[in-house]
Amino acid sequence: MGKRVAVVGVGMTKQRSSRPDVNGQELINEAVRMALDDAGMTRRDIDAVVIGNMDHFEGINYVDTWSVDGSGALMKPIMKLTTGGTTGSTVAMAAYYHVASGLFDRVLAIGWEKNSESDTTGAIITAFDPFWDRPIFAGAVAGLALEATQYMHLTGATEEDAAYVAVRDRTHALNNPYAHLHINLTIDDVLKSPYLSWPVKMGDMCPRTDGACAVVFASENAAEDSPQKPAWVLGVADRHLWAYTSDPYVNQAIENGWWFPAMEWSARELYDKVGITDPLEQIDVAELYLPYSFAGLRYMEALGFCGRGEGPALVRSGATDMGGKCPVNPSGGPLCSNAIGATGLIRVAECAWQIQGRAGDRQVPEVKVALATGFGGCFWSDILLFGAEKPEKVRG
Amino acid sequence: MNEEKKQLITVESGEAEQPFRWSAGIYGSKFLTELRDNKRFVGIRCPRCGKVYMPPRRVCGPCFVELTELVPVSDEGGIITYTVVSFGFVDPATGKQKPVPYGYAAIKLDGADTYLLHFLDETDPAKIRVGARVKAVFEEERTGSMLDIRYFQLLERP
Ligand SMILES: [Zn+2]
């Protein structure tokens, strides 16, 4: 049995295409100072720090050491994590584990990235096997395009269905001052945007972003002393599978009854731990790592919000719009800001703000349960649930 | 150059190189030498679940047992999913722009249970189908790399 844990402080930089006015440490410091102020703490109150990014995006290793002045981790326990697209959500989960173990009371989670400092596609390719993957792999865009083709083939979904997701998230971001992209897009704009890798178009893809996010996780006692309403962690789950970039298309998984195995498996485990039987009814808002529009269809199915092939109808029904049954990505999500190492943690931060009623113009009314996800690499998955009410039990 | 760019300094990593030397292992080497010398594909069968992995690996993840039985795999197969890459990007292996557009697919070779990502000889998505048959076309000069396969040729087009 774990200890109860809550998010009690959140900070993030405005997400931007390029921040030549700061180096990594200075960017991190902006988010950390905001999170500490938000939690009513100073760096002295922090027992340990968990930090993450993708080293090879900036080409500078060991952020855990060189950022200590900016992160506030000087002479404190610190752990660095890099798990690809899930880095930000993994950082959140590790900070949660630190506190849930009972060993630490206040842990600072930090995720950041300066995608402007390298070629993102080239850098992503170097994350994969030098013999089997790198000579052929064309990075995230083409990998996701293969998923999109497979999804359309299996379900009959269309490029227009995906465009609904692209427009929804861009429309939501107009309410979010932290978002990188503030653009009014129509379905037609998305459909007429140039192909990057058929069937994925410019309008379907996330941008490359510079940004940082910091979140303070606190034990039950520390949370109850906090100036902010605690956003309680109800539970987390994650699954990894696949060795090589071609493996995710293995339809043995689909033949064996799994649709998107890592996400489906982690969702089932988490819902079972927390008592979610009908996600669409029981979850009030979701901040999902949607790196491209088609993910906003298939992930809804993998997360159990609807049946297989029903993602397009769910999205078109308006159920995931602001004012719908379960708004998805009120912040605009990664389709509007994708500073990769920060992105998963921003989902957590947005969930905390939603539960605390502090999400400004993007606030969903009366949020009791909020879902955050991280997505990465060869289709692996992190999932976190947050609640307004303190959980009875904390199950690992 | 605008005023901000003049005042905010950036530096590029330049022409510096840092070479690496990676090991393919015994089975990986066998796969690549067969490709290079005989234009043949080799897989490896799991003694427990019977699944054939290609390229060969030492461990079946689901069974967590060691694999030893190398088996031949065909140079023909079917398309599982595909795309046509049209955005430009720098290939980190060469430092050069990848020549776009090109067809790109997950291919299941006959006799293998896993898939291979590789190039197609077609750049019009309307001419490619899930399930279409393909056959490997090899380079004349082969070095023991996945790029010894020039591309997979579509054997059928709608
Ligand atoms: Zn096996």
Short mmCIF file of C-alpha atoms and ligand atoms in Angstrom, two decimals, chain B residues 46 48-49 60 63, ligand 1:
data_model
loop_
_atom_site.label_atom_id
_atom_site.label_comp_id
_atom_site.label_asym_id
_atom_site.label_seq_id
_atom_site.Cartn_x
_atom_site.Cartn_y
_atom_site.Cartn_z
CA CYS B 46 11.24 -19.42 -30.81
CA ARG B 48 8.31 -22.19 -27.15
CA CYS B 49 5.79 -20.13 -29.16
CA CYS B 60 11.71 -13.97 -27.48
CA CYS B 63 8.47 -16.26 -23.76
ZN ZN C 1 8.34 -17.24 -27.93
#
